[in-house]
Amino acid sequence: MKFINLFGSILKLLMYVTLTIRNKQNDLMKWLKKNTYYYIVINNSSVKSL
């Protein structure tokens, strides 16, 4: 019985960690996209001004 409880706890922990990592990854991707966009815009405007 104890073994099953332990297994369940590990499973829950794994799911929690996976979800947390996935959320962080999404935030990171949004952040990267936003900053890459600004970077490209800034580069384009500096190229045009030359």
PDB file of C-alpha atoms in Angstrom:
ATOM      1  CA  MET A   1       0.000   0.000   0.000  1.00  0.00           C
ATOM      2  CA  LYS A   2       2.776   2.414   0.925  1.00  0.00           C
ATOM      3  CA  PHE A   3       4.545   1.721  -2.359  1.00  0.00           C
ATOM      4  CA  ILE A   4       1.442   2.691  -4.347  1.00  0.00           C
ATOM      5  CA  ASN A   5       1.113   5.947  -2.384  1.00  0.00           C
ATOM      6  CA  LEU A   6       4.771   6.740  -3.000  1.00  0.00           C
ATOM      7  CA  PHE A   7       4.360   6.039  -6.702  1.00  0.00           C
ATOM      8  CA  GLY A   8       1.309   8.318  -6.825  1.00  0.00           C
ATOM      9  CA  SER A   9       3.212  11.101  -5.084  1.00  0.00           C
ATOM     10  CA  ILE A  10       6.123  10.796  -7.507  1.00  0.00           C
ATOM     11  CA  LEU A  11       3.695  10.863 -10.432  1.00  0.00           C
ATOM     12  CA  LYS A  12       2.013  14.020  -9.095  1.00  0.00           C
ATOM     13  CA  LEU A  13       5.381  15.651  -8.570  1.00  0.00           C
ATOM     14  CA  LEU A  14       6.462  14.779 -12.112  1.00  0.00           C
ATOM     15  CA  MET A  15       3.249  16.204 -13.555  1.00  0.00           C
ATOM     16  CA  TYR A  16       3.660  19.384 -11.515  1.00  0.00           C
ATOM     17  CA  VAL A  17       7.271  19.810 -12.620  1.00  0.00           C
ATOM     18  CA  THR A  18       6.357  19.158 -16.257  1.00  0.00           C
ATOM     19  CA  LEU A  19       3.542  21.714 -16.166  1.00  0.00           C
ATOM     20  CA  THR A  20       5.738  24.294 -14.460  1.00  0.00           C
ATOM     21  CA  ILE A  21       8.507  23.814 -17.011  1.00  0.00           C
ATOM     22  CA  ARG A  22       5.997  24.036 -19.849  1.00  0.00           C
ATOM     23  CA  ASN A  23       4.606  27.308 -18.483  1.00  0.00           C
ATOM     24  CA  LYS A  24       8.086  28.741 -18.043  1.00  0.00           C
ATOM     25  CA  GLN A  25       8.947  27.672 -21.585  1.00  0.00           C
ATOM     26  CA  ASN A  26       5.884  29.471 -22.932  1.00  0.00           C
ATOM     27  CA  ASP A  27       6.836  32.631 -21.039  1.00  0.00           C
ATOM     28  CA  LEU A  28      10.378  32.339 -22.346  1.00  0.00           C
ATOM     29  CA  MET A  29       9.177  31.875 -25.915  1.00  0.00           C
ATOM     30  CA  LYS A  30       6.849  34.892 -25.650  1.00  0.00           C
ATOM     31  CA  TRP A  31       9.671  36.960 -24.197  1.00  0.00           C
ATOM     32  CA  LEU A  32      12.074  35.834 -26.917  1.00  0.00           C
ATOM     33  CA  LYS A  33       9.573  36.505 -29.697  1.00  0.00           C
ATOM     34  CA  LYS A  34       8.820  39.963 -28.354  1.00  0.00           C
ATOM     35  CA  ASN A  35      12.481  40.877 -27.960  1.00  0.00           C
ATOM     36  CA  THR A  36      13.450  39.366 -31.296  1.00  0.00           C
ATOM     37  CA  TYR A  37      10.686  41.421 -32.908  1.00  0.00           C
ATOM     38  CA  TYR A  38      11.926  44.642 -31.315  1.00  0.00           C
ATOM     39  CA  TYR A  39      15.491  43.732 -32.233  1.00  0.00           C
ATOM     40  CA  ILE A  40      14.518  43.239 -35.876  1.00  0.00           C
ATOM     41  CA  VAL A  41      12.508  46.484 -35.921  1.00  0.00           C
ATOM     42  CA  ILE A  42      15.390  48.441 -34.399  1.00  0.00           C
ATOM     43  CA  ASN A  43      17.847  46.916 -36.857  1.00  0.00           C
ATOM     44  CA  ASN A  44      15.579  47.685 -39.805  1.00  0.00           C
ATOM     45  CA  SER A  45      15.130  51.299 -38.800  1.00  0.00           C
ATOM     46  CA  SER A  46      18.859  51.774 -38.284  1.00  0.00           C
ATOM     47  CA  VAL A  47      19.513  50.229 -41.696  1.00  0.00           C
ATOM     48  CA  LYS A  48      16.927  52.540 -43.301  1.00  0.00           C
ATOM     49  CA  SER A  49      18.427  55.609 -41.668  1.00  0.00           C
ATOM     50  CA  LEU A  50      21.757  54.743 -43.272  1.00  0.00           C
TER      51      LEU A  50
END
